[in-house]
Amino acid sequence: MRSPVNDPRVSSPYGMRVLNGKEQFHDGIDFVSRSGDRRVFAVAPGVVVFDMDDYEEALRWTDRRHSGGNMIIIAHDVGPAPGARVYYARYLHLGENTVRKNQEIDEGEVVGEYADAGISFGPHLHFDLYDSAWRKIDPTPLLRGVLPS
Ligand SMILES: [Zn+2]
């Protein structure tokens, strides 16, 4: 996988964190670009399975504490073919997305721009990952090598 933003900085990693004095589990990785480039890139080839431009509709797909605003889901093929594995990636807090459901995506293709959208503390991309059975997984190992140390 490639990084979903240029010149990435991780503003919040996967795992337990304290927010407003309360411990909570952060189920993805929050990214910002050090260069201020808000474009969001597909981490791998795939196909868009969900695109959301409507905030009210998005509330139904995200929990209230981590409302994602505008979001997309891409089914990514990762790993050597044949037998490439499918992962579902959610890209949240997009101000706009530039792709549509069923669209095929190349690795590195621009899919939108991150923003201060949904429940958010400043513009950032929330990226999280599910396996082929829609079980949430830690994306960190799959992004090893592209995450800043
Ligand atoms: Zn997040």
Short mmCIF file of N, CA and C and ligand atoms in Angstrom, two decimals:
data_model
loop_
_atom_site.label_atom_id
_atom_site.label_comp_id
_atom_site.label_asym_id
_atom_site.label_seq_id
_atom_site.Cartn_x
_atom_site.Cartn_y
_atom_site.Cartn_z
N MET A 1 0.84 -1.20 0.00
CA MET A 1 0.00 0.00 0.00
C MET A 1 0.87 1.25 0.00
N ARG A 2 0.34 2.33 -0.62
CA ARG A 2 1.03 3.61 -0.54
C ARG A 2 0.31 4.49 0.49
N SER A 3 0.95 5.59 0.85
CA SER A 3 0.33 6.49 1.82
C SER A 3 -0.90 7.17 1.20
N PRO A 4 -1.96 7.37 1.99
CA PRO A 4 -3.15 8.06 1.45
C PRO A 4 -2.99 9.57 1.34
N VAL A 5 -1.92 10.13 1.93
CA VAL A 5 -1.66 11.58 1.75
C VAL A 5 -0.19 11.75 1.41
N ASN A 6 0.15 12.89 0.79
CA ASN A 6 1.55 13.21 0.52
C ASN A 6 2.24 13.68 1.80
N ASP A 7 3.50 13.29 1.95
CA ASP A 7 4.31 13.75 3.08
C ASP A 7 3.56 13.57 4.40
N PRO A 8 3.20 12.30 4.73
CA PRO A 8 2.25 12.07 5.82
C PRO A 8 2.81 12.33 7.21
N ARG A 9 1.92 12.81 8.06
CA ARG A 9 2.15 12.82 9.49
C ARG A 9 0.95 12.12 10.13
N VAL A 10 1.20 11.23 11.09
CA VAL A 10 0.10 10.55 11.79
C VAL A 10 -0.31 11.41 12.97
N SER A 11 -1.52 11.97 12.93
CA SER A 11 -1.95 12.82 14.04
C SER A 11 -2.60 12.00 15.14
N SER A 12 -3.05 10.79 14.83
CA SER A 12 -3.57 9.90 15.86
C SER A 12 -3.47 8.47 15.36
N PRO A 13 -2.70 7.60 16.04
CA PRO A 13 -2.53 6.23 15.57
C PRO A 13 -3.70 5.33 15.96
N TYR A 14 -3.68 4.11 15.46
CA TYR A 14 -4.67 3.09 15.82
C TYR A 14 -4.44 2.66 17.27
N GLY A 15 -5.53 2.54 18.04
CA GLY A 15 -5.40 2.02 19.40
C GLY A 15 -6.06 2.92 20.42
N MET A 16 -5.81 2.62 21.69
CA MET A 16 -6.42 3.41 22.76
C MET A 16 -5.87 4.83 22.76
N ARG A 17 -6.74 5.78 23.03
CA ARG A 17 -6.31 7.16 23.16
C ARG A 17 -7.22 7.87 24.15
N VAL A 18 -6.77 9.01 24.63
CA VAL A 18 -7.57 9.82 25.55
C VAL A 18 -8.03 11.05 24.79
N LEU A 19 -9.36 11.24 24.77
CA LEU A 19 -9.94 12.38 24.07
C LEU A 19 -10.89 13.07 25.04
N ASN A 20 -10.67 14.34 25.31
CA ASN A 20 -11.48 15.09 26.27
C ASN A 20 -11.53 14.37 27.62
N GLY A 21 -10.41 13.82 28.04
CA GLY A 21 -10.33 13.17 29.35
C GLY A 21 -10.90 11.77 29.40
N LYS A 22 -11.41 11.25 28.27
CA LYS A 22 -12.00 9.91 28.27
C LYS A 22 -11.17 8.98 27.39
N GLU A 23 -10.96 7.76 27.90
CA GLU A 23 -10.27 6.76 27.09
C GLU A 23 -11.23 6.21 26.04
N GLN A 24 -10.75 6.09 24.82
CA GLN A 24 -11.58 5.45 23.80
C GLN A 24 -10.67 4.75 22.80
N PHE A 25 -11.27 3.79 22.10
CA PHE A 25 -10.50 3.06 21.12
C PHE A 25 -10.61 3.77 19.78
N HIS A 26 -9.47 4.12 19.23
CA HIS A 26 -9.44 4.76 17.91
C HIS A 26 -9.24 3.66 16.88
N ASP A 27 -10.23 3.46 16.02
CA ASP A 27 -10.25 2.27 15.17
C ASP A 27 -9.61 2.49 13.80
N GLY A 28 -8.83 3.56 13.67
CA GLY A 28 -8.15 3.80 12.40
C GLY A 28 -6.92 4.64 12.63
N ILE A 29 -6.40 5.19 11.56
CA ILE A 29 -5.23 6.07 11.63
C ILE A 29 -5.64 7.43 11.08
N ASP A 30 -5.30 8.49 11.82
CA ASP A 30 -5.57 9.85 11.34
C ASP A 30 -4.31 10.41 10.68
N PHE A 31 -4.49 10.93 9.48
CA PHE A 31 -3.38 11.48 8.71
C PHE A 31 -3.58 12.96 8.44
N VAL A 32 -2.49 13.71 8.42
CA VAL A 32 -2.46 15.02 7.79
C VAL A 32 -1.20 15.05 6.94
N SER A 33 -1.18 15.97 5.99
CA SER A 33 0.02 16.14 5.18
C SER A 33 0.85 17.29 5.73
N ARG A 34 2.14 17.03 5.92
CA ARG A 34 3.01 18.10 6.42
C ARG A 34 3.05 19.28 5.45
N SER A 35 2.83 19.01 4.18
CA SER A 35 2.95 20.08 3.18
C SER A 35 1.65 20.86 3.02
N GLY A 36 0.57 20.41 3.71
CA GLY A 36 -0.71 21.10 3.58
C GLY A 36 -1.50 20.66 2.35
N ASP A 37 -0.99 19.69 1.64
CA ASP A 37 -1.67 19.13 0.47
C ASP A 37 -2.80 18.23 0.96
N ARG A 38 -4.05 18.63 0.73
CA ARG A 38 -5.17 17.87 1.29
C ARG A 38 -5.68 16.76 0.38
N ARG A 39 -5.02 16.56 -0.74
CA ARG A 39 -5.50 15.50 -1.62
C ARG A 39 -5.35 14.13 -0.95
N VAL A 40 -6.33 13.26 -1.21
CA VAL A 40 -6.32 11.91 -0.66
C VAL A 40 -6.16 10.94 -1.82
N PHE A 41 -5.25 9.97 -1.64
CA PHE A 41 -4.89 9.04 -2.71
C PHE A 41 -5.30 7.61 -2.33
N ALA A 42 -5.74 6.85 -3.30
CA ALA A 42 -6.04 5.44 -3.06
C ALA A 42 -4.75 4.71 -2.69
N VAL A 43 -4.82 3.91 -1.63
CA VAL A 43 -3.61 3.23 -1.13
C VAL A 43 -3.24 2.02 -1.99
N ALA A 44 -4.18 1.56 -2.83
CA ALA A 44 -3.95 0.37 -3.65
C ALA A 44 -5.01 0.39 -4.76
N PRO A 45 -4.85 -0.46 -5.77
CA PRO A 45 -5.93 -0.54 -6.78
C PRO A 45 -7.22 -1.08 -6.17
N GLY A 46 -8.34 -0.81 -6.81
CA GLY A 46 -9.59 -1.34 -6.29
C GLY A 46 -10.80 -0.76 -6.99
N VAL A 47 -11.94 -0.93 -6.31
CA VAL A 47 -13.19 -0.41 -6.86
C VAL A 47 -13.98 0.25 -5.72
N VAL A 48 -14.61 1.37 -6.04
CA VAL A 48 -15.40 2.10 -5.04
C VAL A 48 -16.69 1.31 -4.78
N VAL A 49 -16.95 0.99 -3.52
CA VAL A 49 -18.18 0.27 -3.18
C VAL A 49 -19.19 1.16 -2.47
N PHE A 50 -18.75 2.34 -2.05
CA PHE A 50 -19.66 3.27 -1.38
C PHE A 50 -19.10 4.67 -1.54
N ASP A 51 -19.96 5.63 -1.91
CA ASP A 51 -19.52 7.02 -1.88
C ASP A 51 -20.62 7.86 -1.27
N MET A 52 -20.23 8.78 -0.47
CA MET A 52 -21.16 9.50 0.37
C MET A 52 -20.87 10.99 0.30
N ASP A 53 -21.85 11.73 -0.15
CA ASP A 53 -21.68 13.17 -0.21
C ASP A 53 -22.62 13.89 0.74
N ASP A 54 -23.46 13.12 1.43
CA ASP A 54 -24.50 13.74 2.23
C ASP A 54 -24.23 13.50 3.70
N TYR A 55 -24.08 14.56 4.49
CA TYR A 55 -23.71 14.43 5.89
C TYR A 55 -24.76 13.67 6.69
N GLU A 56 -26.04 13.96 6.49
CA GLU A 56 -27.08 13.28 7.26
C GLU A 56 -27.07 11.78 6.97
N GLU A 57 -26.91 11.44 5.71
CA GLU A 57 -26.84 10.02 5.36
C GLU A 57 -25.60 9.39 5.98
N ALA A 58 -24.51 10.13 6.03
CA ALA A 58 -23.27 9.59 6.58
C ALA A 58 -23.40 9.25 8.05
N LEU A 59 -24.26 9.98 8.77
CA LEU A 59 -24.44 9.69 10.19
C LEU A 59 -24.92 8.26 10.42
N ARG A 60 -25.63 7.71 9.46
CA ARG A 60 -26.13 6.35 9.61
C ARG A 60 -25.02 5.31 9.50
N TRP A 61 -23.94 5.69 8.85
CA TRP A 61 -22.86 4.74 8.60
C TRP A 61 -21.69 4.89 9.57
N THR A 62 -21.79 5.84 10.45
CA THR A 62 -20.69 6.08 11.37
C THR A 62 -21.26 6.29 12.76
N ASP A 63 -20.52 5.92 13.79
CA ASP A 63 -21.05 6.15 15.12
C ASP A 63 -20.97 7.63 15.46
N ARG A 64 -21.75 8.04 16.45
CA ARG A 64 -21.89 9.46 16.70
C ARG A 64 -20.63 10.09 17.26
N ARG A 65 -19.80 9.31 17.92
CA ARG A 65 -18.58 9.88 18.47
C ARG A 65 -17.52 10.10 17.40
N HIS A 66 -17.66 9.39 16.31
CA HIS A 66 -16.64 9.53 15.29
C HIS A 66 -17.32 9.68 13.93
N SER A 67 -18.24 10.60 13.89
CA SER A 67 -18.96 10.82 12.64
C SER A 67 -17.99 11.20 11.54
N GLY A 68 -18.13 10.52 10.44
CA GLY A 68 -17.13 10.65 9.40
C GLY A 68 -17.38 11.73 8.38
N GLY A 69 -18.54 12.42 8.47
CA GLY A 69 -18.82 13.37 7.42
C GLY A 69 -18.89 12.66 6.08
N ASN A 70 -18.32 13.28 5.11
CA ASN A 70 -18.29 12.71 3.77
C ASN A 70 -17.25 11.59 3.72
N MET A 71 -17.63 10.43 3.22
CA MET A 71 -16.69 9.30 3.23
C MET A 71 -16.88 8.42 2.01
N ILE A 72 -15.85 7.65 1.72
CA ILE A 72 -15.96 6.63 0.68
C ILE A 72 -15.39 5.32 1.21
N ILE A 73 -15.82 4.24 0.59
CA ILE A 73 -15.25 2.93 0.90
C ILE A 73 -14.76 2.34 -0.42
N ILE A 74 -13.52 1.86 -0.42
CA ILE A 74 -12.94 1.23 -1.59
C ILE A 74 -12.56 -0.21 -1.23
N ALA A 75 -12.94 -1.16 -2.08
CA ALA A 75 -12.47 -2.54 -1.96
C ALA A 75 -11.14 -2.62 -2.69
N HIS A 76 -10.07 -2.82 -1.93
CA HIS A 76 -8.72 -2.83 -2.50
C HIS A 76 -8.22 -4.25 -2.68
N ASP A 77 -7.56 -4.48 -3.80
CA ASP A 77 -6.84 -5.74 -4.01
C ASP A 77 -5.40 -5.51 -3.58
N VAL A 78 -4.97 -6.29 -2.63
CA VAL A 78 -3.62 -6.12 -2.09
C VAL A 78 -2.90 -7.46 -2.13
N GLY A 79 -1.67 -7.43 -2.52
CA GLY A 79 -0.86 -8.64 -2.49
C GLY A 79 -0.67 -9.21 -3.87
N PRO A 80 0.25 -10.17 -3.99
CA PRO A 80 0.57 -10.71 -5.31
C PRO A 80 -0.58 -11.52 -5.88
N ALA A 81 -0.91 -11.29 -7.12
CA ALA A 81 -1.90 -12.12 -7.80
C ALA A 81 -1.22 -13.41 -8.24
N PRO A 82 -1.87 -14.55 -8.38
CA PRO A 82 -3.28 -14.73 -8.02
C PRO A 82 -3.45 -14.88 -6.50
N GLY A 83 -4.69 -14.75 -6.06
CA GLY A 83 -4.97 -14.86 -4.64
C GLY A 83 -4.77 -13.57 -3.91
N ALA A 84 -4.83 -12.44 -4.65
CA ALA A 84 -4.73 -11.15 -3.98
C ALA A 84 -5.83 -11.04 -2.95
N ARG A 85 -5.50 -10.44 -1.82
CA ARG A 85 -6.49 -10.31 -0.76
C ARG A 85 -7.30 -9.03 -0.95
N VAL A 86 -8.55 -9.10 -0.55
CA VAL A 86 -9.43 -7.92 -0.61
C VAL A 86 -9.52 -7.31 0.77
N TYR A 87 -9.32 -6.03 0.83
CA TYR A 87 -9.55 -5.26 2.05
C TYR A 87 -10.50 -4.12 1.71
N TYR A 88 -11.39 -3.80 2.67
CA TYR A 88 -12.26 -2.65 2.52
C TYR A 88 -11.68 -1.49 3.32
N ALA A 89 -11.39 -0.38 2.65
CA ALA A 89 -10.82 0.78 3.32
C ALA A 89 -11.84 1.90 3.35
N ARG A 90 -12.01 2.50 4.51
CA ARG A 90 -12.86 3.69 4.63
C ARG A 90 -11.97 4.92 4.71
N TYR A 91 -12.35 5.94 3.95
CA TYR A 91 -11.65 7.22 3.96
C TYR A 91 -12.66 8.24 4.47
N LEU A 92 -12.44 8.78 5.67
CA LEU A 92 -13.42 9.64 6.33
C LEU A 92 -12.93 11.09 6.46
N HIS A 93 -13.89 11.95 6.72
CA HIS A 93 -13.67 13.40 6.89
C HIS A 93 -13.26 14.07 5.58
N LEU A 94 -13.84 13.59 4.50
CA LEU A 94 -13.57 14.22 3.21
C LEU A 94 -14.49 15.43 3.02
N GLY A 95 -13.93 16.53 2.55
CA GLY A 95 -14.74 17.68 2.21
C GLY A 95 -15.49 17.43 0.92
N GLU A 96 -14.83 16.74 0.01
CA GLU A 96 -15.49 16.30 -1.20
C GLU A 96 -14.79 15.03 -1.66
N ASN A 97 -15.52 14.21 -2.37
CA ASN A 97 -14.86 13.07 -3.00
C ASN A 97 -15.11 13.15 -4.49
N THR A 98 -14.15 12.67 -5.24
CA THR A 98 -14.19 12.86 -6.68
C THR A 98 -14.42 11.54 -7.40
N VAL A 99 -14.90 10.53 -6.67
CA VAL A 99 -15.15 9.23 -7.28
C VAL A 99 -16.59 8.82 -7.04
N ARG A 100 -17.05 7.83 -7.75
CA ARG A 100 -18.42 7.36 -7.66
C ARG A 100 -18.44 5.85 -7.50
N LYS A 101 -19.53 5.37 -6.90
CA LYS A 101 -19.70 3.94 -6.68
C LYS A 101 -19.48 3.17 -7.98
N ASN A 102 -18.81 2.03 -7.85
CA ASN A 102 -18.49 1.11 -8.95
C ASN A 102 -17.35 1.58 -9.84
N GLN A 103 -16.77 2.75 -9.53
CA GLN A 103 -15.64 3.24 -10.31
C GLN A 103 -14.38 2.45 -9.97
N GLU A 104 -13.63 2.06 -11.00
CA GLU A 104 -12.34 1.38 -10.77
C GLU A 104 -11.27 2.41 -10.51
N ILE A 105 -10.40 2.09 -9.56
CA ILE A 105 -9.43 3.04 -9.06
C ILE A 105 -8.03 2.45 -9.20
N ASP A 106 -7.10 3.27 -9.65
CA ASP A 106 -5.69 2.86 -9.68
C ASP A 106 -5.02 3.24 -8.36
N GLU A 107 -3.97 2.52 -8.01
CA GLU A 107 -3.19 2.92 -6.85
C GLU A 107 -2.67 4.34 -7.06
N GLY A 108 -2.81 5.19 -6.06
CA GLY A 108 -2.31 6.55 -6.15
C GLY A 108 -3.25 7.54 -6.80
N GLU A 109 -4.41 7.05 -7.26
CA GLU A 109 -5.38 7.96 -7.87
C GLU A 109 -5.99 8.86 -6.79
N VAL A 110 -6.21 10.14 -7.14
CA VAL A 110 -6.85 11.07 -6.21
C VAL A 110 -8.32 10.70 -6.07
N VAL A 111 -8.78 10.52 -4.81
CA VAL A 111 -10.17 10.15 -4.57
C VAL A 111 -10.94 11.26 -3.87
N GLY A 112 -10.28 12.31 -3.44
CA GLY A 112 -10.95 13.43 -2.77
C GLY A 112 -9.95 14.28 -2.04
N GLU A 113 -10.48 15.14 -1.17
CA GLU A 113 -9.63 15.98 -0.32
C GLU A 113 -10.15 15.90 1.10
N TYR A 114 -9.22 15.83 2.05
CA TYR A 114 -9.67 15.80 3.44
C TYR A 114 -10.00 17.21 3.92
N ALA A 115 -10.85 17.26 4.97
CA ALA A 115 -11.38 18.54 5.44
C ALA A 115 -11.71 18.43 6.92
N ASP A 116 -12.21 19.50 7.47
CA ASP A 116 -12.70 19.50 8.84
C ASP A 116 -14.19 19.17 8.77
N ALA A 117 -14.50 17.93 8.41
CA ALA A 117 -15.88 17.53 8.11
C ALA A 117 -16.31 16.42 9.06
N GLY A 118 -17.60 16.41 9.41
CA GLY A 118 -18.06 15.47 10.41
C GLY A 118 -17.61 15.94 11.78
N ILE A 119 -17.51 15.01 12.73
CA ILE A 119 -16.99 15.38 14.05
C ILE A 119 -15.47 15.27 13.98
N SER A 120 -14.81 16.39 14.04
CA SER A 120 -13.40 16.45 13.69
C SER A 120 -12.77 17.63 14.42
N PHE A 121 -11.48 17.53 14.70
CA PHE A 121 -10.77 18.60 15.37
C PHE A 121 -9.69 19.12 14.43
N GLY A 122 -10.13 19.75 13.38
CA GLY A 122 -9.19 20.23 12.37
C GLY A 122 -9.17 19.28 11.19
N PRO A 123 -8.77 19.78 10.03
CA PRO A 123 -8.77 18.96 8.83
C PRO A 123 -7.84 17.76 8.96
N HIS A 124 -8.35 16.57 8.69
CA HIS A 124 -7.51 15.37 8.67
C HIS A 124 -8.26 14.27 7.93
N LEU A 125 -7.52 13.26 7.56
CA LEU A 125 -8.10 12.04 6.97
C LEU A 125 -8.11 10.96 8.04
N HIS A 126 -9.28 10.36 8.27
CA HIS A 126 -9.35 9.14 9.07
C HIS A 126 -9.40 7.96 8.11
N PHE A 127 -8.44 7.05 8.25
CA PHE A 127 -8.34 5.88 7.38
C PHE A 127 -8.50 4.64 8.24
N ASP A 128 -9.46 3.77 7.90
CA ASP A 128 -9.53 2.50 8.61
C ASP A 128 -9.80 1.36 7.64
N LEU A 129 -9.63 0.14 8.15
CA LEU A 129 -9.54 -1.02 7.26
C LEU A 129 -10.34 -2.20 7.81
N TYR A 130 -11.01 -2.90 6.90
CA TYR A 130 -11.70 -4.15 7.23
C TYR A 130 -11.13 -5.26 6.35
N ASP A 131 -11.19 -6.49 6.87
CA ASP A 131 -10.76 -7.60 6.03
C ASP A 131 -11.92 -8.01 5.10
N SER A 132 -11.72 -9.09 4.34
CA SER A 132 -12.71 -9.47 3.32
C SER A 132 -14.03 -9.90 3.93
N ALA A 133 -14.03 -10.22 5.25
CA ALA A 133 -15.28 -10.58 5.93
C ALA A 133 -15.84 -9.40 6.72
N TRP A 134 -15.38 -8.20 6.42
CA TRP A 134 -15.84 -6.98 7.09
C TRP A 134 -15.54 -6.98 8.58
N ARG A 135 -14.43 -7.61 8.97
CA ARG A 135 -13.94 -7.47 10.35
C ARG A 135 -12.91 -6.36 10.36
N LYS A 136 -13.06 -5.46 11.33
CA LYS A 136 -12.13 -4.34 11.40
C LYS A 136 -10.74 -4.83 11.81
N ILE A 137 -9.73 -4.34 11.13
CA ILE A 137 -8.36 -4.75 11.42
C ILE A 137 -7.47 -3.52 11.61
N ASP A 138 -6.32 -3.76 12.22
CA ASP A 138 -5.34 -2.69 12.40
C ASP A 138 -4.61 -2.47 11.07
N PRO A 139 -4.73 -1.27 10.49
CA PRO A 139 -4.07 -1.03 9.20
C PRO A 139 -2.56 -0.83 9.30
N THR A 140 -2.06 -0.67 10.53
CA THR A 140 -0.65 -0.31 10.69
C THR A 140 0.31 -1.27 9.99
N PRO A 141 0.15 -2.61 10.17
CA PRO A 141 1.11 -3.51 9.50
C PRO A 141 1.11 -3.38 7.98
N LEU A 142 -0.07 -3.13 7.39
CA LEU A 142 -0.15 -3.03 5.93
C LEU A 142 0.43 -1.73 5.41
N LEU A 143 0.55 -0.74 6.29
CA LEU A 143 1.10 0.55 5.87
C LEU A 143 2.56 0.71 6.31
N ARG A 144 3.10 -0.38 6.87
CA ARG A 144 4.50 -0.30 7.31
C ARG A 144 5.37 0.02 6.09
N GLY A 145 6.28 0.94 6.30
CA GLY A 145 7.12 1.34 5.18
C GLY A 145 6.67 2.64 4.56
N VAL A 146 5.37 2.96 4.71
CA VAL A 146 4.92 4.27 4.21
C VAL A 146 4.57 5.21 5.36
N LEU A 147 4.39 4.64 6.57
CA LEU A 147 4.14 5.51 7.73
C LEU A 147 5.43 6.16 8.16
N PRO A 148 5.39 7.43 8.55
CA PRO A 148 6.60 8.08 9.05
C PRO A 148 6.99 7.45 10.38
N SER A 149 8.27 7.36 10.65
CA SER A 149 8.71 6.75 11.90
C SER A 149 8.67 7.77 13.04
ZN ZN B 1 -9.72 8.99 13.35
#
